[in-house]
Amino acid sequence: MICVMVEDNLFFSRRAFLKLAGLNLAALALPVPAGGKARPAWPRLKLENLPPVIQNILTKVPRTHLAADGYLLLLGEDRRPLGRVPVAQTLWNIERSRTGDRLTPGAGWGIVLHWYGDRENFDKTVDGYLRGFNSLRRIGDYITRTSAHFLIGPEKPSWGNVRGADPVGILQTQVPDRDGTPFLASHLQPLDYSGHREGKQYFVRALYQLGYQEAGIHSLLQDLFDGPVRDPNFYTVAIEICGYDFDTPQHFPSQQQLANLLSVVWAVMKRYRIPASNLLGHHEIQLGKADPGKKFMAFVRYALGIIALVENDDEMKELVFGQFLAPDGDTALAVRKYFKFVRDYLVMVASQRDVYEWEAECNYWLLAPAILNSDSLIIADSFHPPIYGNIANRKYLHPENHEGVDFLVTREESLAERAYLVTNGVCLYVGEAYRCQPGKIAIFRHCQPDGAQILTIYSNLSALSALKVGERYTTGYPVGILEDVPRHATPSLHFAVAYGATWDTDLKVKPSIPINTSATWIRARYIDPTAYLQSVFK
């Protein structure tokens, strides 16, 4: 799919990357035709403007095309077919290939991603995976086989006949009907409608809540649970991905496997006109399932958006960004809304730490100037101690509801009684502290070199410097004057470090933690500030 080839070990200096990434996405759109009524052209990004990790995945994406007959073709660099990807039909598909087994026509289909669950000792060949599909297993109160439409492995894809001992790149595991319509696969259990009525289906609730803020947000997931009772297998194309535990770094799929997956998802979306909003993870449909992972699904959605901006394919841009188009047809705004939705949805269904790790995995905020039309980046790449002093006896989680550390002044000079910004950042909040910490408080957001965001929080301040919310400040900027705290002999600073999403979920509403919070609650939202400072000053 991607024409430009880049070496796997390509590396941009930070300065060079920021120069490239600091493009305004709206400026990339072509002019509106004369008269001003036609929709502006969709924005585009150049491959070389992307962070290296995304570049390397996209350069490995194979060219595929799902033909009219429903078979997946592998294409050459000239976009001519090389042949069909290998087909290894599951026993379920052999037994369920009648007219009544076709996916429901005209209903609006979705794509569901699963991990296969193959462990280290699994036979990772075509024969091994087919045995797994074809074996009988208990699902709920019945015994059945499972199946999928495609299986994605870590090898470079090939075409032609398949041998049982071959490793897996891209494998089509179902023979479609003559007109290319897929038959149903056995991959989803009956929907838990009672749990949804009881408010347990938090993925659906998250979509509705986001939909109140942005009318374009809607998914097949909502239709499945709020429509008539139905079998979701008749409305979804199943893609199994070799591996397991994708949300842990050691099990995250390789770049080639991700490239294979993106190519197949892209081809299926285009052939059956499936919008990106109908791309779902198994865990979003069946609560209690972990596959393929919340961070993993956010990564795939993010990468699909990037591919749509790189590829010169307006049809796919419509499928990815189209539902976010307002009546005025502002395509750049629709793109920004899509990428904002990807993160906002993850914020609502995952932990703040998960969001932070995902931001780092996909370098999310490094592309913010180009995608989200935000200000140019200010990277946290230089550091200053928050105070001239030592940590007091109150440390991170000592007591267990203590989310920060207390620094005591150790110098006599007036400079010692000031707090300083530890690194470049944007001011989010200044004002009075609540509950546990007396005095005033200031909160800043910082973008790390890997594209993840953190917050630094300064409290126990008797006075604040001339800070303005939304303004950017550099490392070492004076934040405020320390408060005399009765339990300490000298003035002290309460200093905390939080994951960036903690602002979205908690601190934006009230800039302090609940009084009787637990250590578990804090660990999901805050970082040990001592460890953080040690890491940046090592």
Coordinates of C-alpha atoms in Angstrom, one line a residue, residues 26 29 39-43 321 324-337:
A26 CA -5.5 22.0 8.0
A29 CA -5.8 20.4 2.6
R39 CA -16.2 20.0 0.1
P40 CA -12.4 20.7 0.5
A41 CA -10.1 17.9 -0.4
W42 CA -9.1 15.5 2.4
P43 CA -5.9 16.4 4.2
F321 CA -13.2 10.1 8.9
F324 CA -17.2 13.2 11.7
L325 CA -17.9 15.5 8.8
A326 CA -20.1 18.4 9.8
P327 CA -22.6 19.9 7.3
D328 CA -20.0 22.5 6.2
G329 CA -17.8 19.7 5.0
D330 CA -14.7 20.7 6.9
T331 CA -12.5 17.7 6.2
A332 CA -9.6 18.8 8.4
L333 CA -11.9 19.2 11.4
A334 CA -13.3 15.7 10.7
V335 CA -9.8 14.3 10.8
R336 CA -9.0 16.0 14.1
K337 CA -12.3 14.8 15.6

